[in-house]
Coordinates of C-alpha atoms in Angstrom, one line a residue:
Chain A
X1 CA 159.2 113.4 -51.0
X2 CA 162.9 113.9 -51.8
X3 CA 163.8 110.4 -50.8
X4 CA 161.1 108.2 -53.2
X5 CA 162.1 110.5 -56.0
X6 CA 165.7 109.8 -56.0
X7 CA 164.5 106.1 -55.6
X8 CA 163.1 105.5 -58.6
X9 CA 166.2 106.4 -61.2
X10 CA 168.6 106.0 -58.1
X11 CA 167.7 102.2 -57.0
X12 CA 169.0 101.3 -53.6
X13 CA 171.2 98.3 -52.4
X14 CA 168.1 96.9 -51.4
X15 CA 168.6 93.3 -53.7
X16 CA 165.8 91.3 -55.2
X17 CA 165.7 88.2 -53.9
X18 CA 167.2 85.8 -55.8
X19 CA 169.0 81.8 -55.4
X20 CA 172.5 83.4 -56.6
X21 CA 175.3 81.1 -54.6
X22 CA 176.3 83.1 -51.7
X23 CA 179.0 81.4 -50.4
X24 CA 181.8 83.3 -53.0
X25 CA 180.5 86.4 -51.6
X26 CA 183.5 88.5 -49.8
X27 CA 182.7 89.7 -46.8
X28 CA 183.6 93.6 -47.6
X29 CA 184.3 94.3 -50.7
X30 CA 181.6 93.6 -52.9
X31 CA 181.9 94.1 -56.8
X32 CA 179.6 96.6 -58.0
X33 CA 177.6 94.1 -60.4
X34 CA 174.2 93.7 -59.5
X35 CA 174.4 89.9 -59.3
X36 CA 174.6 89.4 -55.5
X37 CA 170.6 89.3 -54.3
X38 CA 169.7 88.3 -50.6
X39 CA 167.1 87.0 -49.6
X40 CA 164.9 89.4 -47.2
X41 CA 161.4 89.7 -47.5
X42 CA 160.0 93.5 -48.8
X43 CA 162.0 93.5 -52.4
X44 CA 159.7 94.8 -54.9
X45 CA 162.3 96.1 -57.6
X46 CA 163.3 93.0 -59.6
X47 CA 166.5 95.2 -61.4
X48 CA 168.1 97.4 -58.8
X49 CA 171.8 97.8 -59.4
X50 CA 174.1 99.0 -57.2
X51 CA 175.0 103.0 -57.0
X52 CA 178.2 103.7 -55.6
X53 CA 179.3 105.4 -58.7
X54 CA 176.7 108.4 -58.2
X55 CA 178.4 108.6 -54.6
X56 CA 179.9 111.7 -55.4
X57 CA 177.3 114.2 -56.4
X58 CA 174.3 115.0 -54.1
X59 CA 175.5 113.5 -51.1
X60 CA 172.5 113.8 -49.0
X61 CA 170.8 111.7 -50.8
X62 CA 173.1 108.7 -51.2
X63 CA 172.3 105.3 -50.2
X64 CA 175.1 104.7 -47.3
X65 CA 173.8 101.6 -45.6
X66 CA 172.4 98.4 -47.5
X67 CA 172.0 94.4 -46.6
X68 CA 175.1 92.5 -47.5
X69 CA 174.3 89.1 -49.4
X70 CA 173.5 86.1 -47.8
X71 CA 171.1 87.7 -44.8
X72 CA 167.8 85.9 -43.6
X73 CA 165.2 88.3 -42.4
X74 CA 166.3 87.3 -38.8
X75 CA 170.1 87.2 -39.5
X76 CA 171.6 89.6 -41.4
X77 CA 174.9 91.6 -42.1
X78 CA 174.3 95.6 -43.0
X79 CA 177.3 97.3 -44.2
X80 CA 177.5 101.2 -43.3
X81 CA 179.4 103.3 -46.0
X82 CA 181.4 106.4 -43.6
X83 CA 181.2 105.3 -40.7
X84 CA 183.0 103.9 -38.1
X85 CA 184.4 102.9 -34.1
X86 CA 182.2 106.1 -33.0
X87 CA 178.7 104.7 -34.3
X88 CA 179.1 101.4 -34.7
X89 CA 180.4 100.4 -31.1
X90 CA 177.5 102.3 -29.6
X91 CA 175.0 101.1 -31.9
X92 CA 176.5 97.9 -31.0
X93 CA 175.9 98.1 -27.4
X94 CA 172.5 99.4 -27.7
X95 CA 171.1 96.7 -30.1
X96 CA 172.5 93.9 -27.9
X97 CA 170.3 95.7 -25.2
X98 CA 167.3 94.7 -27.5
X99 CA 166.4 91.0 -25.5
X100 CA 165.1 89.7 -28.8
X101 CA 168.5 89.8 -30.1
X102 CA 170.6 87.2 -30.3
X103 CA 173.9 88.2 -31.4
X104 CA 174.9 91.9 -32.4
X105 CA 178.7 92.9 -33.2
X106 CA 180.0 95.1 -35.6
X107 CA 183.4 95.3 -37.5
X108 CA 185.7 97.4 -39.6
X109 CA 186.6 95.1 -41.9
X110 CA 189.8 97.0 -43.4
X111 CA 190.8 100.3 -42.0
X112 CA 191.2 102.0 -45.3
X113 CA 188.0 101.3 -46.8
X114 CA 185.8 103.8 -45.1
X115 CA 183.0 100.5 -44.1
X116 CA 181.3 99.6 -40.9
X117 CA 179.3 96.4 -40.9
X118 CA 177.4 95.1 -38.3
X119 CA 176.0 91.6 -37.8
X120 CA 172.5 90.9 -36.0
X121 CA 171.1 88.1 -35.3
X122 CA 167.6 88.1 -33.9
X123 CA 165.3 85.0 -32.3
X124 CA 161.9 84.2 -33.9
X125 CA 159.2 87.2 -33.7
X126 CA 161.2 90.4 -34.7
X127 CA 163.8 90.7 -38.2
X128 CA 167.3 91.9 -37.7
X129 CA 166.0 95.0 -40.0
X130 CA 163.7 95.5 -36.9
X131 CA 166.2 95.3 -34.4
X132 CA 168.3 98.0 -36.3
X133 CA 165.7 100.4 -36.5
X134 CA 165.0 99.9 -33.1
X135 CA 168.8 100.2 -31.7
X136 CA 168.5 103.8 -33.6
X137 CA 165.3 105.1 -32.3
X138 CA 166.5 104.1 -28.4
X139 CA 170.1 106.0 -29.5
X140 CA 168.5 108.8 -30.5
X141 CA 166.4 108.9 -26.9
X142 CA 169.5 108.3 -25.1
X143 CA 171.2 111.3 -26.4
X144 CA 168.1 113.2 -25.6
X145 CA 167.9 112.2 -22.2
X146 CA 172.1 113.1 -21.9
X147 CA 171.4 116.1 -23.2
X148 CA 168.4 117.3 -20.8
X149 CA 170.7 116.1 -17.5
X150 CA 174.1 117.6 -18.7
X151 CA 172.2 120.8 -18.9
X152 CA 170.3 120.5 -15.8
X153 CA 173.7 119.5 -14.3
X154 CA 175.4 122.9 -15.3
X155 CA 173.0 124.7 -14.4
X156 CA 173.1 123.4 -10.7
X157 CA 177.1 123.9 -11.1
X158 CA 176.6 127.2 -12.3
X159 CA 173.7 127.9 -9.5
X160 CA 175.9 126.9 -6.9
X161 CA 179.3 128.1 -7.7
X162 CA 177.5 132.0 -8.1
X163 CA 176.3 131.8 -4.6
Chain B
X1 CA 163.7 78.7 -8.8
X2 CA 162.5 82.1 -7.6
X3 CA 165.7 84.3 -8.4
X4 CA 167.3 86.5 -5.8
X5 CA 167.5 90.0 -6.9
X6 CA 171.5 90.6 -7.1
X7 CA 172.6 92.3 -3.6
X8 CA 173.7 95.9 -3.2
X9 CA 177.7 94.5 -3.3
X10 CA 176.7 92.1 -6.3
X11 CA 175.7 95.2 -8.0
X12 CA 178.8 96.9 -6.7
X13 CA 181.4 94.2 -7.9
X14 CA 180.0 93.5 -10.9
X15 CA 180.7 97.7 -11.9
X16 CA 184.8 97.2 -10.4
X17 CA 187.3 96.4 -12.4
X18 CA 189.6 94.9 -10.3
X19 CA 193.3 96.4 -10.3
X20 CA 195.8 94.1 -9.0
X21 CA 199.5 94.6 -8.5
X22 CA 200.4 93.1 -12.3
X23 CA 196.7 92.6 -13.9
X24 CA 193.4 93.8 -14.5
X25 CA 190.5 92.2 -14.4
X26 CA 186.9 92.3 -15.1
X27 CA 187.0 94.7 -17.3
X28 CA 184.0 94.4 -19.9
X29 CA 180.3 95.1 -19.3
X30 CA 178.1 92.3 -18.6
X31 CA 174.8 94.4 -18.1
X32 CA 173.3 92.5 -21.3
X33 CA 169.7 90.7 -21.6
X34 CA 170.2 87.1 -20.4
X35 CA 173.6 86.9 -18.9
X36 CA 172.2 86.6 -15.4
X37 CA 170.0 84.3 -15.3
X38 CA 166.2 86.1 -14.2
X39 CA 167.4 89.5 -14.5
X40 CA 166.3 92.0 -17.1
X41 CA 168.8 93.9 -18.4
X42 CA 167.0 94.9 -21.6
X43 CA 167.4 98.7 -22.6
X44 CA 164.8 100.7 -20.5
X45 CA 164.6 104.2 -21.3
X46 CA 162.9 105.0 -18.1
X47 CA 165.6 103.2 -16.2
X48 CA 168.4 105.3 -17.9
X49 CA 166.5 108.1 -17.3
X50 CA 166.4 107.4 -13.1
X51 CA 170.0 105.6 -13.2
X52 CA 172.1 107.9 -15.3
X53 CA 173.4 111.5 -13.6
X54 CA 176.2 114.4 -14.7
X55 CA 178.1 115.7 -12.1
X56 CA 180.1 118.9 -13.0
X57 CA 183.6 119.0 -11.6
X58 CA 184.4 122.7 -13.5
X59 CA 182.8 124.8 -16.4
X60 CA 185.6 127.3 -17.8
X61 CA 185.2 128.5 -21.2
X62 CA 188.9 126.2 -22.3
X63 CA 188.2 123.3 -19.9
X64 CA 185.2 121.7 -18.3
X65 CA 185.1 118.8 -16.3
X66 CA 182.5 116.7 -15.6
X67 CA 181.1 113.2 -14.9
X68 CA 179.1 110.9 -16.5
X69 CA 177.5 108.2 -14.4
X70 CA 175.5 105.2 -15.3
X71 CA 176.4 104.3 -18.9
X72 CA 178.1 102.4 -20.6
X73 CA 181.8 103.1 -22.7
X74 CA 180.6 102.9 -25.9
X75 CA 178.8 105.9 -25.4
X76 CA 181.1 107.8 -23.5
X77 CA 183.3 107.1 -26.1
X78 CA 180.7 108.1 -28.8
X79 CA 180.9 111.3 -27.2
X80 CA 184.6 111.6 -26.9
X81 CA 185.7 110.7 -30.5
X82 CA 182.7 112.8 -31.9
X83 CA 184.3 115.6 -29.8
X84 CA 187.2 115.1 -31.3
X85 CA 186.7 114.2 -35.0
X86 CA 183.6 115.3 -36.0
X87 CA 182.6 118.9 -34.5
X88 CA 183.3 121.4 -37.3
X89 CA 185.4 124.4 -36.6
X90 CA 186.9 127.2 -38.7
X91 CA 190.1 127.3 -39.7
X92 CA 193.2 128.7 -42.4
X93 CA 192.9 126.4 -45.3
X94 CA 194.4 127.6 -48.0
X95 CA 197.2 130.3 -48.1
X96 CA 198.1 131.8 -51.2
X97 CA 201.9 133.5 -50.8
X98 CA 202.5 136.6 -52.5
X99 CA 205.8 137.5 -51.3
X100 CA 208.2 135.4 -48.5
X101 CA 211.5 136.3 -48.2
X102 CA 211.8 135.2 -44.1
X103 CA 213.5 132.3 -43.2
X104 CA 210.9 130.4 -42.6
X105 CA 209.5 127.9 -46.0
X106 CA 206.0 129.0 -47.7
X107 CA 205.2 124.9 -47.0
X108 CA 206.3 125.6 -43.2
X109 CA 204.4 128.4 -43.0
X110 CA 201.2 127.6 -44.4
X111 CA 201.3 125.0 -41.8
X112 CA 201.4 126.6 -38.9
X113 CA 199.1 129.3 -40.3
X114 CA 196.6 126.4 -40.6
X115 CA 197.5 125.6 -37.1
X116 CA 196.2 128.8 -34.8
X117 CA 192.7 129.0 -33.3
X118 CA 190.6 131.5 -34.4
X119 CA 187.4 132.7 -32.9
X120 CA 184.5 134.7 -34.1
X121 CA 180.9 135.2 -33.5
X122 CA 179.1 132.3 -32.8
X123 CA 176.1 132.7 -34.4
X124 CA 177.9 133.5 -37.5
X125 CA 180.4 130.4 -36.8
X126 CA 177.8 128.1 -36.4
X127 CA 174.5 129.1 -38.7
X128 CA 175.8 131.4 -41.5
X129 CA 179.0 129.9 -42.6
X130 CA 178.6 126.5 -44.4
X131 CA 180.6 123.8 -45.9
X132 CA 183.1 125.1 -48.6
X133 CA 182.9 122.2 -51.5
X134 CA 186.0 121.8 -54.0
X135 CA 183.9 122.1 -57.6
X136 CA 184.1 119.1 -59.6
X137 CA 186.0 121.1 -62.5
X138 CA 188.8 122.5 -61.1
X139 CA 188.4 125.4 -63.5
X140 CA 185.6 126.6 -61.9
X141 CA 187.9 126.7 -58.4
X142 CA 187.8 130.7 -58.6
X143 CA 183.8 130.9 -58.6
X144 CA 183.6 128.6 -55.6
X145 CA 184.2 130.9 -52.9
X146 CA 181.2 133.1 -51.4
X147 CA 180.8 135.0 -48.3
X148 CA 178.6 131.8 -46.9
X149 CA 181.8 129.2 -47.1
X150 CA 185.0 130.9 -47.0
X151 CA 186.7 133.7 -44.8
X152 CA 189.5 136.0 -45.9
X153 CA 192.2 136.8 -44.4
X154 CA 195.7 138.9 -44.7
X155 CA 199.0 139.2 -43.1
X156 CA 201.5 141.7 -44.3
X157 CA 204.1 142.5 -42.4
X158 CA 207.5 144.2 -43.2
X159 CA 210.7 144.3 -41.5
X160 CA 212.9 147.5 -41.0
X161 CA 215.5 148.9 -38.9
X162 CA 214.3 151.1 -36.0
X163 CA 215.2 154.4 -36.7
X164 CA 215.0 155.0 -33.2
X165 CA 216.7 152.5 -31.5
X166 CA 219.2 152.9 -28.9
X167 CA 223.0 152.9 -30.0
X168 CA 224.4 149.3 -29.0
X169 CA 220.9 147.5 -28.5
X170 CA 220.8 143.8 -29.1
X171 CA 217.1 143.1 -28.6
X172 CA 215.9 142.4 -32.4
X173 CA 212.4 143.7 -31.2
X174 CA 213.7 146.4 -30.4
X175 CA 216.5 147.4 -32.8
X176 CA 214.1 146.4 -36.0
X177 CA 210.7 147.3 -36.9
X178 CA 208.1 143.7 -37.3
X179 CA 211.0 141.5 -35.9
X180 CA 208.4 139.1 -34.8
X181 CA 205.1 138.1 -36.6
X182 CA 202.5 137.6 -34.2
X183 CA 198.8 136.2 -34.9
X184 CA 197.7 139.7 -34.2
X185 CA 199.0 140.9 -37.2
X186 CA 196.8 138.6 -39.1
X187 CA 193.9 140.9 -40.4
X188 CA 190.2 139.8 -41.4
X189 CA 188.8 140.8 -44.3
X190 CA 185.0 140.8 -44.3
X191 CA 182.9 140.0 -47.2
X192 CA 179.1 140.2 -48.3
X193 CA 177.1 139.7 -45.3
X194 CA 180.2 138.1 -42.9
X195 CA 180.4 142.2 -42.0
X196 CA 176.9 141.4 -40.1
X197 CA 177.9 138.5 -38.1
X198 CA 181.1 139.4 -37.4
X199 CA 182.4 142.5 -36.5
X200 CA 182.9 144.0 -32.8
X201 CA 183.4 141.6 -30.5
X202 CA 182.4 138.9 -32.8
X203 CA 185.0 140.2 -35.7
X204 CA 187.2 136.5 -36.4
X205 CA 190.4 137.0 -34.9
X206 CA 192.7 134.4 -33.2
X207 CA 192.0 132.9 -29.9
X208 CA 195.9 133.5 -28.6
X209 CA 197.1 137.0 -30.1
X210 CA 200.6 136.3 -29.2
X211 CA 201.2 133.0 -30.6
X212 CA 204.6 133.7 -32.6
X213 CA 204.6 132.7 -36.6
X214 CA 207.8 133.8 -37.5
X215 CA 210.9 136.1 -37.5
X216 CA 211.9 138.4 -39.5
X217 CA 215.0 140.9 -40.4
X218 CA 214.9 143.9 -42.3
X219 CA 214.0 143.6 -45.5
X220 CA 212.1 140.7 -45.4
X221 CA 208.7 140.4 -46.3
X222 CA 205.7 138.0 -45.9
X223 CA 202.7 139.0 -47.4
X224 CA 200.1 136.7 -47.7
X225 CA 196.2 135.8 -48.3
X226 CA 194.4 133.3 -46.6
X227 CA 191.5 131.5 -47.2
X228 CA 189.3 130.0 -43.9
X229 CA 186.8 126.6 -44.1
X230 CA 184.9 124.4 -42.4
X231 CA 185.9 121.2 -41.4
X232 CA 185.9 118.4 -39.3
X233 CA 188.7 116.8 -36.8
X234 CA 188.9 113.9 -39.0
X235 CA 190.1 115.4 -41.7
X236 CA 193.1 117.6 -40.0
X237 CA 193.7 118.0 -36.7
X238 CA 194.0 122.0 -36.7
X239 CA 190.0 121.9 -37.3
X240 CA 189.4 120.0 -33.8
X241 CA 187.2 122.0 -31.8
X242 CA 189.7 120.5 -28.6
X243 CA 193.2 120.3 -28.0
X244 CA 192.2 117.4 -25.9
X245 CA 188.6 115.5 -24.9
X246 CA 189.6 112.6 -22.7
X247 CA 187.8 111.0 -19.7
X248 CA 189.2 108.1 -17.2
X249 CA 187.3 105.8 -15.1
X250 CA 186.4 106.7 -11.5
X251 CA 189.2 104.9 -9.0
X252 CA 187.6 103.0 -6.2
X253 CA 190.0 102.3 -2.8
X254 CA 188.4 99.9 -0.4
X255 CA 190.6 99.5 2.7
X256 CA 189.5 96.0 3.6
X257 CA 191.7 96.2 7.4
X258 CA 192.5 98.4 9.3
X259 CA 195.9 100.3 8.4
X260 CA 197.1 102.4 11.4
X261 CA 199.7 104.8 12.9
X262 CA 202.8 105.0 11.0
X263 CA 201.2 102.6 8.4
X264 CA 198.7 104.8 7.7
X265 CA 200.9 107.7 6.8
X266 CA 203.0 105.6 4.5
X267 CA 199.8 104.5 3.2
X268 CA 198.9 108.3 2.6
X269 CA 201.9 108.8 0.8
X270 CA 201.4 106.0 -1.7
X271 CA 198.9 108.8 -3.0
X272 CA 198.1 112.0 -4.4
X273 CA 197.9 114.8 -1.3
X274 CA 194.1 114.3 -0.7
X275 CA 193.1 110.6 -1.6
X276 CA 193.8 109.2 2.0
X277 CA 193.2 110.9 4.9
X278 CA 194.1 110.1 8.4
X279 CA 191.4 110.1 11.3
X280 CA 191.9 109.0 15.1
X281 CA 189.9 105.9 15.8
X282 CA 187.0 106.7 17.7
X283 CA 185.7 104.8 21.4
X284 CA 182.8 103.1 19.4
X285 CA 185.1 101.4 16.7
X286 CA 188.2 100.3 19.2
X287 CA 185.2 98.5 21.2
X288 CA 183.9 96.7 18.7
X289 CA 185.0 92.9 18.6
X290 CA 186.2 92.0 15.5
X291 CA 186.5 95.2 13.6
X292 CA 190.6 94.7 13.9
X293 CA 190.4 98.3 15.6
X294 CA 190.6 97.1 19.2
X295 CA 192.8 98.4 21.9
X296 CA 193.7 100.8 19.6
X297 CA 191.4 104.1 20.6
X298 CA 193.0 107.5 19.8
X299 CA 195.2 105.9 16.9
X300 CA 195.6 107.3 13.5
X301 CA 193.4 105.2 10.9
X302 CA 193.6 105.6 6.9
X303 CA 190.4 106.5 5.6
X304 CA 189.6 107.2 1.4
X305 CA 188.9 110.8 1.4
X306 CA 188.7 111.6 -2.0
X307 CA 189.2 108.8 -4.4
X308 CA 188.8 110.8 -8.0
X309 CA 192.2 112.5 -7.1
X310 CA 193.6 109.5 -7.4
X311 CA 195.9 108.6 -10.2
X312 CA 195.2 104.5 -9.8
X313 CA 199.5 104.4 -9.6
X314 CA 199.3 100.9 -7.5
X315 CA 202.7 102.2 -5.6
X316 CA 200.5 100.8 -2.0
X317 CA 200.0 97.7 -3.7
X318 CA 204.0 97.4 -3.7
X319 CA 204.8 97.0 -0.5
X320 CA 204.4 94.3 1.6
X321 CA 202.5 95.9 5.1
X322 CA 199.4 96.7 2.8
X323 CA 199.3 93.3 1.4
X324 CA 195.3 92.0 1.9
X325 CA 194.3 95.3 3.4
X326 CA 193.6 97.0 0.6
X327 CA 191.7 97.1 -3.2
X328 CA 192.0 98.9 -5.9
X329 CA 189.5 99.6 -8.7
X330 CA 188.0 101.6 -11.4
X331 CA 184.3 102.0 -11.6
X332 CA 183.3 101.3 -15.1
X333 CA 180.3 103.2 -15.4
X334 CA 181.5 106.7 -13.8
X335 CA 183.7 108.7 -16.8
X336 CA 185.3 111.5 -15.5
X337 CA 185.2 114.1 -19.0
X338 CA 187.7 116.8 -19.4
X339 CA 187.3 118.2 -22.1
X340 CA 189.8 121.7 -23.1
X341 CA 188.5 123.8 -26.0
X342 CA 190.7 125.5 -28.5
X343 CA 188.6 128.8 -28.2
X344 CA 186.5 128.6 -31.0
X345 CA 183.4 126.6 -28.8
X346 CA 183.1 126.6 -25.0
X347 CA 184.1 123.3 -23.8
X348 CA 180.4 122.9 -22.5
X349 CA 179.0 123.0 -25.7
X350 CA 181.3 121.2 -27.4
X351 CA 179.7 118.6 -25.6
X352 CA 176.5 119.3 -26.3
X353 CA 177.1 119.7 -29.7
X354 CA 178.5 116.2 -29.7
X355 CA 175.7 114.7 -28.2
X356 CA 173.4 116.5 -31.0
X357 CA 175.2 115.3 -33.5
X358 CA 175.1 111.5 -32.5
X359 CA 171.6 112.0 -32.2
X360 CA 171.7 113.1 -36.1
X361 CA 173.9 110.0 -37.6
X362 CA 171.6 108.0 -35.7
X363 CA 168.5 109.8 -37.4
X364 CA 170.1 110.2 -40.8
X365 CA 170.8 106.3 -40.0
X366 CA 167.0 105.6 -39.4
X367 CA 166.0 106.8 -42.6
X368 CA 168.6 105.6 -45.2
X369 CA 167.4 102.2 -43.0
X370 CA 163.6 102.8 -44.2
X371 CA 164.8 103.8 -47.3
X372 CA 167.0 100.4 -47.6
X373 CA 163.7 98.5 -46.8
X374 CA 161.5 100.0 -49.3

């Protein structure tokens, strides 16, 4: 698999978990060190760095979204490298759907760095992570379901404007 | 406390936004889990499947209309921006100027080269051609370009006088040879395999064959290569699949008491021809008590005939012999798309293609989100 190749000389943002200070942490820029860890449970890789230097070549494969320092497994900030309004209002809406979520909200933090975050906050019994992955697979069935009415829409217009 | 399900005009009120004579109001969603008390308004995919509906208004090849009814403005707007930004079209990227002696700059030029809609066979458009990438050693900028990522074409046009041309004539179309360059005279040059997706019909050429590039007078010259990509709204406007993807919010007029006779029609004319119309009021309606209608039988009433023609202009909130008897509103879950291609897509699929491709960053999403995880 493509992905768990890159992986392993490419680490992810995915962080270690580690007692580093938090608070000194900006909110959007982040230095490209590897010293800010988080604290999420499901870190195996005790040295990942961060990548944004290989953003440029193979640009499939790189790593646009990662944890932002200072999350819990049930509150947590992800920021989004290229995106922006178009995604992260509507995946806004759609994990504050989710009733297990607390708080959802995204924001741009500077309008020239090309950054979405998005903060979720989740009650006991499901991890923001969760709630994320979730918020995509029900976008993903929305647009399926706009898809199948706009068509069988036009094809009633079209049905009934040939007659 | 058993909880009341919310009545049919809860439900209604609660989609208004309310449009007064200087403010608006209720204006954001509120259909969110826990913010009423008992009801569930967690995300149901069966529910958006029996609440949501598209109703098409008009399907031209350069504008369709339509509505969508039942969700909410993030994704409508989703849709809209992705329509605009983020659908790739063709279109002149590079021109490389050989010879301009017109009046007109190379840098002006180039622009509005850049600038016309071109269509070409779709198949071709959309499977077959593929992003063109700027090599990371500009060196190597000459081997870049293949059949698969980049389209030529030419324009080379010469002005000269008309041999033929009546003694005393003015016209400068008519007195010179190629007095005006048209994007018909732009020629396409097909390479490697493009000769199998487009040629015929399908050959690329531009949408409007008349739009008018420059002028010329004899002896002047432009002659010119160009070089077509791929590219997305976001980057430059010219490779927006629209010239405009807009919606609006349905208007809603309730006529809370009765207007009537001369009222009426100045309450007709606070509106587009075809919002209000005027209807006698019948036996049943002047007999009720209470309805405001009686003694009034055979009088013209205002009724809302067709409230999406409205413009939402507030002129009848203005005057003072509509005061209380009517409301104006917008309801915020019916988006009334129009969406006008260029030329290079039909405005239906555009849409389509926008919904597709949400359903792709969301995928794409999904896995860099697993592959965060891991």
């Amino acid at each position: 698999m493509a992905k768990a190749k890159v992986k392993k000389d490419e680490p992810t943002a995915a962080e270690p978990a580690s007692d580093v200070v938090m608070d000194e942490a900006p909110t959007s820029h982040q230095p490209e060190a590897a010293d800010d860890g988080m604290s999420v449970d499901a870190n195996e890789n005790e040295d990942d760095i961060e990548e944004e230097e290989d953003e440029e070549e193979e640009e499939e494969e790189v790593q646009r979204v990662r944890l932002l320092p200072g999350s819990t497994p049930t509150a947590a900030s992800f920021e989004f490298l290229n995106e922006g309004h178009t995604l992260g209002n509507a995946l806004r809406y759609i994990i504050m759907k989710n009733p297990e979520v607390e708080f959802c909200a995204y924001a741009i933090p500077h309008p020239s760095e090309n950054k979405m975050n998005v903060r979720i906050q989740t009650f006991e019994g499901t991890t923001a992570i969760e709630a994320l992955q979730k918020g995509l697979r029900d976008l993903q069935e929305l647009c399926d379901v706009v898809t199948d009415k706009f068509i069988d829409a036009r094809e009633r217009f079209v049905a009934a404007s040939s007659s | 406390m058993p909880h009341k399900p919310p009545t049919k005009e809860e439900l209604e009120r609660r989609k208004t936004v309310g449009i007064h004579e200087e403010t608006v109001t209720n204006v954001s969603a509120n259909d969110f889990p826990m913010n009423y008390p008992g009801e569930d308004h967690s995300w149901d995919i069966e529910a958006f499947k029996r609440n949501f509906r598209v109703e098409f208004h008009q399907n031209d090849p350069f504008e369709a209309s339509f509505s969508l009814v039942g969700c909410d403005a993030s994704i409508a707007n989703a849709f809209r921006r992705i329509m605009i930004a983020d659908i790739p079209t063709l279109a002149v990227e590079t021109v490389f100027i050989n010879n301009n002696t017109s009046v007109i700059q190379d840098e002006v030029l180039a622009h509005r080269l850049g600038l016309i809609p071109f269509k070409g066979g779709r198949e071709g458009l959309h499977k077959f051609l593929k992003w063109w990438r700027r090599p990371a050693d500009e060196s190597q900028i000459n081997n870049s370009y293949y059949d698969f990522n980049t389209v030529l074409l030419r324009l080379d046009v010469r002005c000269e006088h008309n041999e033929d041309a009546a003694p005393g004539e003015t016209d400068p179309t008519k007195l010179y040879k190629h007095a005006h360059v048209y994007a018909r005279d732009i020629e396409f040059c097909p390479v490697g395999r493009q000769s199998r997706y487009f040629s015929g019909d399908d050959v690329i050429a531009p949408v409007h064959p008349d739009i008018l590039i420059a002028k010329l007078r004899p002896g002047q010259e432009i002659s010119l290569t160009m070089h077509m990509h791929k590219g997305v709204g976001s980057d430059h406007a010219k490779f927006s699949p629209v010239a405009t993807a807009s919606y609006r919010l349905m208007p809603v007029i309730q006529i809370e008491r009765p207007i009537l006779g001369a009222d009426a029609e100045k309450f007709a004319r606070c509106f587009p021809r075809g919002v209000i119309g005027l209807e006698p009021v019948t036996k049943e309606e002047a007999s009720r008590k209470g309805s405001g209608y009686e003694g009034h039988e055979g009088e013209l009433k205002a009724v809302v005939v067709d409230p999406m023609r409205d413009t939402v202009s507030r002129e009848c909130l203005r005057h003072e012999e509509f005061k209380g008897k009517v409301k104006l509103g917008r309801r915020r879950d019916h988006f009334i798309f129009l969406v006008e291609s260029t030329g290079q897509w039909e405005s239906d699929a555009i849409f389509l293609e926008a919904v597709a491709h949400l359903k792709k960053r969301a995928q794409d999403l999904e896995k860099q989100v697993i592959n965060m995880v891991r």
